[in-house]
JSON list of C-alpha atoms in Angstrom, two decimals:
[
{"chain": "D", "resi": 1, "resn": "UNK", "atom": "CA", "xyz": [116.31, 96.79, 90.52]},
{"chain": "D", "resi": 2, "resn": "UNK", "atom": "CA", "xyz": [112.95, 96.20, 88.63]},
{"chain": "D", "resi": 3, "resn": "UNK", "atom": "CA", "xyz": [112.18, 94.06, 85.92]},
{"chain": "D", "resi": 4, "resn": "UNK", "atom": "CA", "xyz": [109.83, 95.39, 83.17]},
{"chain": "D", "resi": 5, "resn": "UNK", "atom": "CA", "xyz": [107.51, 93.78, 80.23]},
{"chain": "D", "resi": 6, "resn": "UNK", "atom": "CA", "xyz": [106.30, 95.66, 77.28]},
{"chain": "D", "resi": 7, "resn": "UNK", "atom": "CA", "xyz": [103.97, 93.69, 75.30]},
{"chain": "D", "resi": 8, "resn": "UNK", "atom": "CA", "xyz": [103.23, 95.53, 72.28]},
{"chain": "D", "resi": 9, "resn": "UNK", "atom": "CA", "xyz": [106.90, 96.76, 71.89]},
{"chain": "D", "resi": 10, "resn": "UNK", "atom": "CA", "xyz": [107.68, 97.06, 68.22]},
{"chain": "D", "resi": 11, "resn": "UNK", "atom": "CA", "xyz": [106.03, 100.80, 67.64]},
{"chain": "D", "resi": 12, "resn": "UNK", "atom": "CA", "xyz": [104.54, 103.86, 68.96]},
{"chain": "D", "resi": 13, "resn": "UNK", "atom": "CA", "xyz": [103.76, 103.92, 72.73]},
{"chain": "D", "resi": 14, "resn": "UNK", "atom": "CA", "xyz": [105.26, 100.21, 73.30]},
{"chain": "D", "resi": 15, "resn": "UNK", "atom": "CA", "xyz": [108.58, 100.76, 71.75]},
{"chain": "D", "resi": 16, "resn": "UNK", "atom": "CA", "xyz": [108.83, 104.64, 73.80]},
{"chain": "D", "resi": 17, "resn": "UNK", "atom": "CA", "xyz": [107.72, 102.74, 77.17]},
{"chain": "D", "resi": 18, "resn": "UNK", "atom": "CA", "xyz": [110.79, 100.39, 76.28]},
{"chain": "D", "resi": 19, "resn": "UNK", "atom": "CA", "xyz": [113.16, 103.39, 75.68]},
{"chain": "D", "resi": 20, "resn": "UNK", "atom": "CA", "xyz": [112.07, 105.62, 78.94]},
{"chain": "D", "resi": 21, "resn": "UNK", "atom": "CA", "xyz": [111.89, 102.11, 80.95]},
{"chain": "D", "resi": 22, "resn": "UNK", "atom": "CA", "xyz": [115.49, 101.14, 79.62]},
{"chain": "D", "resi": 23, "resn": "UNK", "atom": "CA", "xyz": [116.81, 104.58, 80.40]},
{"chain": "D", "resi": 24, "resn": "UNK", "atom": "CA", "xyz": [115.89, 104.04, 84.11]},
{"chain": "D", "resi": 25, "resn": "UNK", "atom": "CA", "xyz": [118.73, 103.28, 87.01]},
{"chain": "D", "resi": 26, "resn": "UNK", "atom": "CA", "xyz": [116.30, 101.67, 88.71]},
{"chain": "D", "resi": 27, "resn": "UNK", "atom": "CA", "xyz": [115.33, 99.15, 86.13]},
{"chain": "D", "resi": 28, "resn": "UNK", "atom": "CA", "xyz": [118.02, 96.18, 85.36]},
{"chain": "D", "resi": 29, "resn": "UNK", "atom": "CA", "xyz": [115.76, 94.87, 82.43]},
{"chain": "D", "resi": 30, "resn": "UNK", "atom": "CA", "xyz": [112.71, 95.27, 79.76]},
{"chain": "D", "resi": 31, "resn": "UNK", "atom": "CA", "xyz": [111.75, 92.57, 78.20]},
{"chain": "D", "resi": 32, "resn": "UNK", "atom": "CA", "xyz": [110.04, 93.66, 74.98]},
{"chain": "D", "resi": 33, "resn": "UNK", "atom": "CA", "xyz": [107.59, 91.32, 73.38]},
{"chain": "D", "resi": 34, "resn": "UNK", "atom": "CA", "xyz": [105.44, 91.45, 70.50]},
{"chain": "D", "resi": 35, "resn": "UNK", "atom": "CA", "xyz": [104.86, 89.27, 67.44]},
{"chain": "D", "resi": 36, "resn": "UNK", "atom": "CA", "xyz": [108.10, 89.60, 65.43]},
{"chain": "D", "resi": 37, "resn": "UNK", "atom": "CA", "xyz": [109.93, 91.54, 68.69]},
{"chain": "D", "resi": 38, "resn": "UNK", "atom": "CA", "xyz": [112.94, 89.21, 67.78]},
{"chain": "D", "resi": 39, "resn": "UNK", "atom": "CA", "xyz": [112.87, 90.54, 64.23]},
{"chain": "D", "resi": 40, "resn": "UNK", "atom": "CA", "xyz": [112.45, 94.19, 64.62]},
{"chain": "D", "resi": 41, "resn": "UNK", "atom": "CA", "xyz": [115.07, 96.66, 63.51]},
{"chain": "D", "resi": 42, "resn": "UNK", "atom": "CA", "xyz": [113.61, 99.32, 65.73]},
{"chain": "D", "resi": 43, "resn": "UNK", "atom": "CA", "xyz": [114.13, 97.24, 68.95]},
{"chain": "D", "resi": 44, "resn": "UNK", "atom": "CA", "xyz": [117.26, 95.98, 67.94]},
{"chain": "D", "resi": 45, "resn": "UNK", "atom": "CA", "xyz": [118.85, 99.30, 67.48]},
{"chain": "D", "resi": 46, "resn": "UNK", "atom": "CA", "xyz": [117.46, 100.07, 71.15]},
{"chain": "D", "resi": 47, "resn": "UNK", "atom": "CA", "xyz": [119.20, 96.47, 72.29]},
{"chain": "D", "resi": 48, "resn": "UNK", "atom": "CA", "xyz": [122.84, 98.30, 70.84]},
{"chain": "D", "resi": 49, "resn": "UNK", "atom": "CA", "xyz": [122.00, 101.91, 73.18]},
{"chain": "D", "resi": 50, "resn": "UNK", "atom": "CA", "xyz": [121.18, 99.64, 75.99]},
{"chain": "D", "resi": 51, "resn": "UNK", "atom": "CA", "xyz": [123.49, 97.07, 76.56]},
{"chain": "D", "resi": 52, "resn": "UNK", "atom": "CA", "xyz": [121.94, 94.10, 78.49]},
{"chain": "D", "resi": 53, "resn": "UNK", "atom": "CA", "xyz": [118.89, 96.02, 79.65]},
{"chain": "D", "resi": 54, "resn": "UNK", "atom": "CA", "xyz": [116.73, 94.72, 76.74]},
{"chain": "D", "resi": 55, "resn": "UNK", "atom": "CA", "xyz": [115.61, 91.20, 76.08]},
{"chain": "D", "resi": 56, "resn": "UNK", "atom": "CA", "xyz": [113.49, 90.56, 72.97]},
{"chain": "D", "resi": 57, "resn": "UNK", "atom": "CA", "xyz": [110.82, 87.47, 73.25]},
{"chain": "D", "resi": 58, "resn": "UNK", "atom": "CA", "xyz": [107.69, 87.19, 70.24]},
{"chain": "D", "resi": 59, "resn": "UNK", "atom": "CA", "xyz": [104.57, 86.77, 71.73]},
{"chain": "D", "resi": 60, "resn": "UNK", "atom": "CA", "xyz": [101.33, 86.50, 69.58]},
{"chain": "D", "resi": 61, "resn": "UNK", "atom": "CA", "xyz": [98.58, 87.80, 71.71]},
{"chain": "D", "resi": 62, "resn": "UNK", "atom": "CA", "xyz": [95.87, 86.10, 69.98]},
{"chain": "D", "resi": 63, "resn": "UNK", "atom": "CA", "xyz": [97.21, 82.57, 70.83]},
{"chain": "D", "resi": 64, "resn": "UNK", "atom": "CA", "xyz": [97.00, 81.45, 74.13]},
{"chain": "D", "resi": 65, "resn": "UNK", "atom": "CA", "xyz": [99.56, 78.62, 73.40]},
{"chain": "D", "resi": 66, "resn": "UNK", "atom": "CA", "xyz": [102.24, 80.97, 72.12]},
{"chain": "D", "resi": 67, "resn": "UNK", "atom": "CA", "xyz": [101.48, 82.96, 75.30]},
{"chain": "D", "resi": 68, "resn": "UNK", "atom": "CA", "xyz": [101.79, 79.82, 77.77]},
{"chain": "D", "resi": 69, "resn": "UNK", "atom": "CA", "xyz": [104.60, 78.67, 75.57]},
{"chain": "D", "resi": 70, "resn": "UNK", "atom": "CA", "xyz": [106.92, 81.58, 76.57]},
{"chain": "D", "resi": 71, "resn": "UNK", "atom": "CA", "xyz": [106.09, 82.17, 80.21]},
{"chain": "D", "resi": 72, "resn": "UNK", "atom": "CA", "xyz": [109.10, 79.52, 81.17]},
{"chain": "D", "resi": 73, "resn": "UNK", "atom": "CA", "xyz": [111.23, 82.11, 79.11]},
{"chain": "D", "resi": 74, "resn": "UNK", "atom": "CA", "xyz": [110.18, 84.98, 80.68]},
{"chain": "D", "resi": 75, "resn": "UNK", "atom": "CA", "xyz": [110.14, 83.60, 83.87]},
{"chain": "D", "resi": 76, "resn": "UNK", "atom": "CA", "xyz": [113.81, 82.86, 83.34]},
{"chain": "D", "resi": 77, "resn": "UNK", "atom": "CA", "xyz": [114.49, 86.10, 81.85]},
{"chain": "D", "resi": 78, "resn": "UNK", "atom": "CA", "xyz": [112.92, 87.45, 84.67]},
{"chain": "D", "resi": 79, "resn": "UNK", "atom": "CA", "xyz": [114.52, 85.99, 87.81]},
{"chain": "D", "resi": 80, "resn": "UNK", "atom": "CA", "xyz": [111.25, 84.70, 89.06]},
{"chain": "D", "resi": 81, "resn": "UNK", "atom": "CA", "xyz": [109.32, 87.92, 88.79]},
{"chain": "D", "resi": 82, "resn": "UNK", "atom": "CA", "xyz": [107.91, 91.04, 87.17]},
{"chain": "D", "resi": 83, "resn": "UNK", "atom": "CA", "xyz": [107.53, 94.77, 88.71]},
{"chain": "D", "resi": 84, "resn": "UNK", "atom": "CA", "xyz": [105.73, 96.43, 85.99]},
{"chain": "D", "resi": 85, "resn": "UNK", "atom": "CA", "xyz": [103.57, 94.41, 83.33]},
{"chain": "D", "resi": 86, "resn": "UNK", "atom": "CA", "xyz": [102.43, 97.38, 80.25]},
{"chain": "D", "resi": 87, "resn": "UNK", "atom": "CA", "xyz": [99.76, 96.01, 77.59]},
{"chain": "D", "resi": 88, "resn": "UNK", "atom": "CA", "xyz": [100.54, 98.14, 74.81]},
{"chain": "D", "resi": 89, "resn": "UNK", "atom": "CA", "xyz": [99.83, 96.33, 72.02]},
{"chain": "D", "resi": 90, "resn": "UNK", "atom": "CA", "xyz": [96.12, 97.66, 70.49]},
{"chain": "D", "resi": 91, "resn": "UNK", "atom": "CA", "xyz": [94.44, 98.09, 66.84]},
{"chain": "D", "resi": 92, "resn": "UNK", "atom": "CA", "xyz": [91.54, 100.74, 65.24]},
{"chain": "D", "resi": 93, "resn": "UNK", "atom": "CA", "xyz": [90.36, 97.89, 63.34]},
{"chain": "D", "resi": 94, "resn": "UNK", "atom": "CA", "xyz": [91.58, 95.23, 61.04]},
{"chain": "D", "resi": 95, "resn": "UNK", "atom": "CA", "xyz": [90.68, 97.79, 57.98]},
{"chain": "D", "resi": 96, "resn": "UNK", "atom": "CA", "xyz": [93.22, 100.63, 59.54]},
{"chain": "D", "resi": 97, "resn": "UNK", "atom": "CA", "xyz": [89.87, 102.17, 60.16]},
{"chain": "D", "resi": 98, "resn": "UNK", "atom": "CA", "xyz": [87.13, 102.78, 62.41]},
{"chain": "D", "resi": 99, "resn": "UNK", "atom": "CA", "xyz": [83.56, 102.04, 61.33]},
{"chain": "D", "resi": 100, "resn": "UNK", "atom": "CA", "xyz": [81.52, 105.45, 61.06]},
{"chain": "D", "resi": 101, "resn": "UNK", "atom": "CA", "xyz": [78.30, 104.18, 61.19]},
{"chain": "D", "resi": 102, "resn": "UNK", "atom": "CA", "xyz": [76.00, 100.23, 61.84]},
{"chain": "D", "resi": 103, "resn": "UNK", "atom": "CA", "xyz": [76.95, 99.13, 58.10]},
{"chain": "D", "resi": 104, "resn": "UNK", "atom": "CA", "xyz": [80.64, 98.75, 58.25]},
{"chain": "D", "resi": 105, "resn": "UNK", "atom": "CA", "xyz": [80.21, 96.65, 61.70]},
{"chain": "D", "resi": 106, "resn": "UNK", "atom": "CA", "xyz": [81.28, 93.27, 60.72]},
{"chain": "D", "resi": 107, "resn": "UNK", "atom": "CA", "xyz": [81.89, 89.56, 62.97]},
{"chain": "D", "resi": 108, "resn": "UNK", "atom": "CA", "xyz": [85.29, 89.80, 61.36]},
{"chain": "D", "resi": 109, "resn": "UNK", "atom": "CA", "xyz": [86.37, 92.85, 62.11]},
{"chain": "D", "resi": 110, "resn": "UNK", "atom": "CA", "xyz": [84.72, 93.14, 65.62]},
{"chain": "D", "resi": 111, "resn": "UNK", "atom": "CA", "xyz": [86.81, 89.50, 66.72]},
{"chain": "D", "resi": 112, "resn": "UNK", "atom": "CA", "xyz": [89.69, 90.43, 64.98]},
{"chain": "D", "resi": 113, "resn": "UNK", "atom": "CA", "xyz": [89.82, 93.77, 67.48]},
{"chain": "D", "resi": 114, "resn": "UNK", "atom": "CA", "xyz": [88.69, 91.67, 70.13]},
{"chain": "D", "resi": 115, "resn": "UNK", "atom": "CA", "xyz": [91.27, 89.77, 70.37]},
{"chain": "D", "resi": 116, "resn": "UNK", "atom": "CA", "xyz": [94.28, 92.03, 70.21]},
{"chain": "D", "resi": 117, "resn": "UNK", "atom": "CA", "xyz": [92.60, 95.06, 72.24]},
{"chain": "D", "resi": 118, "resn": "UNK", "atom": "CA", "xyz": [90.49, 93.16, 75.16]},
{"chain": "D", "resi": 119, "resn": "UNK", "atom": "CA", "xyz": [91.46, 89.42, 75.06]},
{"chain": "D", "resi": 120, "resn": "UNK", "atom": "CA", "xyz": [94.92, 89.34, 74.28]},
{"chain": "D", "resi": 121, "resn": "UNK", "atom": "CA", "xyz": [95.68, 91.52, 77.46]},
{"chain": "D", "resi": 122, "resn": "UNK", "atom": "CA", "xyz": [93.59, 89.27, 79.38]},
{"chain": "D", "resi": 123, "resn": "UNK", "atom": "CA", "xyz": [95.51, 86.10, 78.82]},
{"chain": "D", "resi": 124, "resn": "UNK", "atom": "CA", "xyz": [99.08, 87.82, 79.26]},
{"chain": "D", "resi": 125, "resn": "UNK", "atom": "CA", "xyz": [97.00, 88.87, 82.98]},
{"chain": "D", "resi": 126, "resn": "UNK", "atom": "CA", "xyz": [96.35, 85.31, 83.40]},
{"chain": "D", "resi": 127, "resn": "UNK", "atom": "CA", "xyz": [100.26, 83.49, 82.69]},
{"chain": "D", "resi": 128, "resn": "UNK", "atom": "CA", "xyz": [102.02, 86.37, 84.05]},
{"chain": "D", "resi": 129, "resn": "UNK", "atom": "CA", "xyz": [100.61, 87.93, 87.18]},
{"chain": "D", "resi": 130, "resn": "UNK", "atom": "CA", "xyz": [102.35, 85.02, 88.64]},
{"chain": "D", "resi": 131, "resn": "UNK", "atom": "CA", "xyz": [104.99, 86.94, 88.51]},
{"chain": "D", "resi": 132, "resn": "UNK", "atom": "CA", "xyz": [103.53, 90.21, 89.45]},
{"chain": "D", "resi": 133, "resn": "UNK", "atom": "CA", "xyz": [102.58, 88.78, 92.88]},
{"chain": "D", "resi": 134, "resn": "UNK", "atom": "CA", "xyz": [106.19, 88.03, 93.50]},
{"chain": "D", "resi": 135, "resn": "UNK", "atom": "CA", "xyz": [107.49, 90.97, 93.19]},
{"chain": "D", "resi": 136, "resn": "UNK", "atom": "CA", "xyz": [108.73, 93.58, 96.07]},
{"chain": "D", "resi": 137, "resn": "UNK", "atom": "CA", "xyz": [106.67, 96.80, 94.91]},
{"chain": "D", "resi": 138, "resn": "UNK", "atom": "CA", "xyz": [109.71, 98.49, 93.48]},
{"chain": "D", "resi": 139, "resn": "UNK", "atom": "CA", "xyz": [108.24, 100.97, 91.45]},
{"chain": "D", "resi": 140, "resn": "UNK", "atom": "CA", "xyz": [104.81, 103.05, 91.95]},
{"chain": "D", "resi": 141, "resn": "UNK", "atom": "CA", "xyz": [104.27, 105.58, 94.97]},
{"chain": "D", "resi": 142, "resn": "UNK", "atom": "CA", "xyz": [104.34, 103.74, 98.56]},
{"chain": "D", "resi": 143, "resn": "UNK", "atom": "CA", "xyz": [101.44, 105.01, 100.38]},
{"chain": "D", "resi": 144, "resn": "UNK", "atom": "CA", "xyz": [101.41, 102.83, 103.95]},
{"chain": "D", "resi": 145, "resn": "UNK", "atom": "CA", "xyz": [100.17, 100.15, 102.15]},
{"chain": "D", "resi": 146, "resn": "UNK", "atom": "CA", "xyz": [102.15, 97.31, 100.51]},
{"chain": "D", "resi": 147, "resn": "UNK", "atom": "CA", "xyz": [101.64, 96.48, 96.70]},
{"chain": "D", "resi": 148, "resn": "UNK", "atom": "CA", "xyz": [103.69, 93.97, 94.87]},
{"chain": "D", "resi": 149, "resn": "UNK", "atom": "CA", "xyz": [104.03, 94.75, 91.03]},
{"chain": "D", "resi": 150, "resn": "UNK", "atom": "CA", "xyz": [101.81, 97.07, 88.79]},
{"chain": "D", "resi": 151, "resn": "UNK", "atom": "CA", "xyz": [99.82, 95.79, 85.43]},
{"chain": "D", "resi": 152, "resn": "UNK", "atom": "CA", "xyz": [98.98, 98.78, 83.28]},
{"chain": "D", "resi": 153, "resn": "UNK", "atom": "CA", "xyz": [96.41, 98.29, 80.14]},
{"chain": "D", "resi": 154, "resn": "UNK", "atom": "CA", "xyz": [96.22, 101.31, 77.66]},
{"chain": "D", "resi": 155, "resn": "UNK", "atom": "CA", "xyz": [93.21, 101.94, 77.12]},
{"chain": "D", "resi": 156, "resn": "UNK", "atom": "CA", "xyz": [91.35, 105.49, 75.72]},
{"chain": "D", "resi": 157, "resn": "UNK", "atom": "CA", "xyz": [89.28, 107.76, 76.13]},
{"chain": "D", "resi": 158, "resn": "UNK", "atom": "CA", "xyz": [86.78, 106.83, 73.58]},
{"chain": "D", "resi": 159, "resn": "UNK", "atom": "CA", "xyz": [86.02, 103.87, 75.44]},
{"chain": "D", "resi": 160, "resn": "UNK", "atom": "CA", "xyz": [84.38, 105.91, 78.28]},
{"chain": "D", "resi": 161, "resn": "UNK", "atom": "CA", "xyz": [80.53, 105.79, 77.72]},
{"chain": "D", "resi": 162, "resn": "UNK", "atom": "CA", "xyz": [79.42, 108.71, 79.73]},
{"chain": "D", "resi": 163, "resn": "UNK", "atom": "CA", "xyz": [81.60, 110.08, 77.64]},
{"chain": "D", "resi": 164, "resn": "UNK", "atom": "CA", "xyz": [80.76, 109.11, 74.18]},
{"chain": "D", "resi": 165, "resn": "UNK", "atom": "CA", "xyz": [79.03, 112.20, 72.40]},
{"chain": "D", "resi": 166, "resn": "UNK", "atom": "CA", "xyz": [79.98, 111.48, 68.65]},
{"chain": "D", "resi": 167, "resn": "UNK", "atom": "CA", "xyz": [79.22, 107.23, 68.11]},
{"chain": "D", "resi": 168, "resn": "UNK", "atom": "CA", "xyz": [81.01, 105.16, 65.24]},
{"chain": "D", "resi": 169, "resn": "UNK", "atom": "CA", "xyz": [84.34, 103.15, 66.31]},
{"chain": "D", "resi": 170, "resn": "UNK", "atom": "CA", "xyz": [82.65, 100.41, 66.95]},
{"chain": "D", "resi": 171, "resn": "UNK", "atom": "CA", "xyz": [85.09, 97.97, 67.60]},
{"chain": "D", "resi": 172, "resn": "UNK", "atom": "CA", "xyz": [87.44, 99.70, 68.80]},
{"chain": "D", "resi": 173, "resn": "UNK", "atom": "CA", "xyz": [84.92, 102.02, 71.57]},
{"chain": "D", "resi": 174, "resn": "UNK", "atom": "CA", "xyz": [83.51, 97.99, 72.73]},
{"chain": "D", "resi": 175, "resn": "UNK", "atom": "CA", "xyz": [87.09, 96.40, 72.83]},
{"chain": "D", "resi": 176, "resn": "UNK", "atom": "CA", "xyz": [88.72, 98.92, 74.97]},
{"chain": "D", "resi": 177, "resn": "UNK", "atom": "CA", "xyz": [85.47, 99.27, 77.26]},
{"chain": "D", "resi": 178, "resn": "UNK", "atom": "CA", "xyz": [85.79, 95.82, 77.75]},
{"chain": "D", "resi": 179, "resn": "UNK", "atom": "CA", "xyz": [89.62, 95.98, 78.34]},
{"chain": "D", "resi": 180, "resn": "UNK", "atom": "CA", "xyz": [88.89, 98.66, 81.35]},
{"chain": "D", "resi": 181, "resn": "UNK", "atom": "CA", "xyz": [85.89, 96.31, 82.51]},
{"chain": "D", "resi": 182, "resn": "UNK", "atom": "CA", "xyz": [88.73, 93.23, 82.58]},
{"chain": "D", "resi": 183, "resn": "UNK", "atom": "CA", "xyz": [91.07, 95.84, 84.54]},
{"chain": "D", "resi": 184, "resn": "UNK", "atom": "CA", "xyz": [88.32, 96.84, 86.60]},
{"chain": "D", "resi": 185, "resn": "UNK", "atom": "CA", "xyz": [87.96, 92.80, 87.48]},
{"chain": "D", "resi": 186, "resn": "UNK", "atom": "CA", "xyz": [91.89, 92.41, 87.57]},
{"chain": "D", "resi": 187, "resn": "UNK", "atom": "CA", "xyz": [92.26, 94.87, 90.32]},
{"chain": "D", "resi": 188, "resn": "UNK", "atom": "CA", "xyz": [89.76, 93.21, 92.75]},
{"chain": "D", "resi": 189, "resn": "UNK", "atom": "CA", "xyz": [90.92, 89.64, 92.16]},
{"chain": "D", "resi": 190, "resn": "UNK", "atom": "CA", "xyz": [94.88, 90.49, 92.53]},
{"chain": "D", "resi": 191, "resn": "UNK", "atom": "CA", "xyz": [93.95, 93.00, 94.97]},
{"chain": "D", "resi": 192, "resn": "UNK", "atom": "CA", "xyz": [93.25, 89.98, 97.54]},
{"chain": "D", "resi": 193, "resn": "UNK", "atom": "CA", "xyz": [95.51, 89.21, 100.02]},
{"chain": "D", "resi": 194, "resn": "UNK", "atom": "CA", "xyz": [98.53, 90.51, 101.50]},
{"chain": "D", "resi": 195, "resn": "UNK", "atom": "CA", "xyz": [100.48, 90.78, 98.29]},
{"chain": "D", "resi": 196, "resn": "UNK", "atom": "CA", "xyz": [98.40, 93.33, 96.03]},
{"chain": "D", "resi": 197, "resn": "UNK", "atom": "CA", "xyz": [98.66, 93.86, 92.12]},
{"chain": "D", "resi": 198, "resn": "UNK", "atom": "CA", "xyz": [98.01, 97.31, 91.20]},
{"chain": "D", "resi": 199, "resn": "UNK", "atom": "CA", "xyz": [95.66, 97.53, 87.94]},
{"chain": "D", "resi": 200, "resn": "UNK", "atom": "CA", "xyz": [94.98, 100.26, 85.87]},
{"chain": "D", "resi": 201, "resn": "UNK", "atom": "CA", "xyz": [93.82, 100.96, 82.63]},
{"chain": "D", "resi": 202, "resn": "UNK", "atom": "CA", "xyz": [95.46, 104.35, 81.22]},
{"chain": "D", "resi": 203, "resn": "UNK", "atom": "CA", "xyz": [94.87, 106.67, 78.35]},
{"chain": "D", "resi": 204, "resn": "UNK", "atom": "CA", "xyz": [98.21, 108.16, 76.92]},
{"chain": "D", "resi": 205, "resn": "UNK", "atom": "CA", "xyz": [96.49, 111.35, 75.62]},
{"chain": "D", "resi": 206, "resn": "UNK", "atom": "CA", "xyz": [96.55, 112.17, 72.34]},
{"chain": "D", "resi": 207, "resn": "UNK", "atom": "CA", "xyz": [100.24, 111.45, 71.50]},
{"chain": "D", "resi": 208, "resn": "UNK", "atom": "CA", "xyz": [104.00, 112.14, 69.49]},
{"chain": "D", "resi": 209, "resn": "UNK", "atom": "CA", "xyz": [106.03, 109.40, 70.35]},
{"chain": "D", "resi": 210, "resn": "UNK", "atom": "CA", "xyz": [107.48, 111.30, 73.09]},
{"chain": "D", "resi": 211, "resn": "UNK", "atom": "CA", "xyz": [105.13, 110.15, 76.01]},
{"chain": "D", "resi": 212, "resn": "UNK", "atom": "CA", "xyz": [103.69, 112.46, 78.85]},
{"chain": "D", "resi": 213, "resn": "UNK", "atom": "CA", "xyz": [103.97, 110.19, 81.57]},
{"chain": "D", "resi": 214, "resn": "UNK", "atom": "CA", "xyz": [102.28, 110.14, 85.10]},
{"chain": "D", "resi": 215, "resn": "UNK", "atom": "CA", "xyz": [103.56, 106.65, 85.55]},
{"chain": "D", "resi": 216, "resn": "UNK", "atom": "CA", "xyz": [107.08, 106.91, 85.16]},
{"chain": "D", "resi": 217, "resn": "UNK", "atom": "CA", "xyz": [106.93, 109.71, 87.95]},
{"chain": "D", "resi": 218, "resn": "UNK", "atom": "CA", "xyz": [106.27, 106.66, 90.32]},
{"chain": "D", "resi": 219, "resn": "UNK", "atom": "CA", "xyz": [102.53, 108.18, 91.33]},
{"chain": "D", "resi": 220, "resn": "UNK", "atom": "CA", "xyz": [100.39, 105.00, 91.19]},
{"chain": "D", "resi": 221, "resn": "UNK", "atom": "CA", "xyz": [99.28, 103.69, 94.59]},
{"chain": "D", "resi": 222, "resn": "UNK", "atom": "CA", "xyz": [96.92, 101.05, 95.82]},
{"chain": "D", "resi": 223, "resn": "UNK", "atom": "CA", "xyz": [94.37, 103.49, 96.03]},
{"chain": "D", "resi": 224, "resn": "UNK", "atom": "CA", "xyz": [94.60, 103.75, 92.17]},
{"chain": "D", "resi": 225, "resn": "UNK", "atom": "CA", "xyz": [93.74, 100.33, 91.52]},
{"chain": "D", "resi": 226, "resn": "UNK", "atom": "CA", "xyz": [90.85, 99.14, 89.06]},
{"chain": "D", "resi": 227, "resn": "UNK", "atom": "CA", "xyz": [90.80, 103.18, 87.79]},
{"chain": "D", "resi": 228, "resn": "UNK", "atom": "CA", "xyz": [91.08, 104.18, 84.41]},
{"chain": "D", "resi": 229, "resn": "UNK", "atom": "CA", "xyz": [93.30, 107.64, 84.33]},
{"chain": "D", "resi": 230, "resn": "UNK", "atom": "CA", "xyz": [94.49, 109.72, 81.56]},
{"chain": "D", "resi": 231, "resn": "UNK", "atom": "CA", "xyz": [98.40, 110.77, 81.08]},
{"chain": "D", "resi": 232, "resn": "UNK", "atom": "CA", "xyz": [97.69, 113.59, 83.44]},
{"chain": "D", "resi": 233, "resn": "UNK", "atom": "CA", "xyz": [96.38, 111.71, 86.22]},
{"chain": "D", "resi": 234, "resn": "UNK", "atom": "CA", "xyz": [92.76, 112.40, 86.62]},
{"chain": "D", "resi": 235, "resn": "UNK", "atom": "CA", "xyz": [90.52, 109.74, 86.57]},
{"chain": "D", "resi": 236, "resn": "UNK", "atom": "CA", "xyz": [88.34, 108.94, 83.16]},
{"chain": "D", "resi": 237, "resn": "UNK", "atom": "CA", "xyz": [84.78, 108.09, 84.03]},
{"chain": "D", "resi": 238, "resn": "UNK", "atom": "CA", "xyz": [83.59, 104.30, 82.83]}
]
């Protein structure tokens, strides 16, 4: 039976990973964490439809001492170790909007998107793949090669530079590039050794709340590691 983290759990795509994730037979728990988790009505409701499935921790990102703070917690919560670590938690920009063009860039506004969308995820890599080292490789595809858990960043397609036709986004296009550059580094360093941490960086699509999944299908492999694919499957160039 796997154990699950959400970080980023109170809305959208967090809160719908928590749901499918909960829903599973082959997951005994998700523990959902963002920065009021233990105050939302939303993942409370989902605590009710899932009885003892769903354990609700707050975790601010942007401090690293809230982040060490709670790993004992987790790692209680947790039995000693993680199968599937999702970094959900993202903004567009601290405005609610992206900047169209050089004069709405600002220090503030780029750092303040740093550190949820690129740095945040970073640190919750560092005190937690701990526990993704332990774990057996219960979920994701076996393909003849043994992998212990699975650390999945959302990321998007508008971080892709080859791909970038249209500019503006500033923030948002140079935090998530740099989130798939910290996967891309993940997947090499906690792809050492006999027990291997799959990283990926995956784009949802353009989404309801209802998620197209490739993941929950169980189709990641080691092979995938340090690629950034869309909901579909298909690999996003960098």
């Amino acid at each position: 039976m796997a154990v699950a983290i959400v970080q980023g759990a109170s809305r959208g795509l967090g809160l719908q990973f928590c749901k499918v994730l909960a829903s599973r037979a082959d997951v005994a728990k998700v523990i959902a964490t963002s920065r009021s988790a233990e105050n939302e009505a939303a993942l409370h409701r989902m605590q009710s439809q899932f009885p003892n499935k769903i354990v609700l921790i707050n975790v601010d990102v942007t401090k690293e001492n809230n982040i060490k703070q709670v790993v004992p917690k987790i790692t209680e919560e947790s039995t000693g170790k993680i199968d599937l670590l999702l970094n959900c938690s993202a903004i567009l920009h601290p405005s609610g909007k992206g900047e169209t063009s050089l004069r709405d860039v600002s220090l503030e506004g780029l750092r303040t998107t740093f550190e949820t969308n690129t740095i945040g995820p970073l640190l919750i890599a560092k005190y937690f793949s701990p526990l993704l080292l332990k774990s057996s490789g219960l979920l994701g595809k076996q393909a003849g090669k043994k992998h212990s858990g699975i650390l999945v960043n959302l990321t998007a397609k508008v971080s892709s530079i080859s791909d970038n036709h249209v500019g503006g986004w500033y923030s948002y296009r140079l935090s998530k590039s740099a989130l798939n550059m910290a996967t891309k580094n993940l997947s090499i360093e906690l792809g050492r050794g006999k027990s291997k941490v799959i990283c990926v960086a995956l784009h949802p699509g353009t989404v309801d709340t209802d998620l197209s999944r490739p993941y929950h299908k169980d189709k990641l492999s080691v092979e995938d590691t340090g690629k950034c694919l869309a909901w579909d499957g298909n690999a996003i160039p960098f």
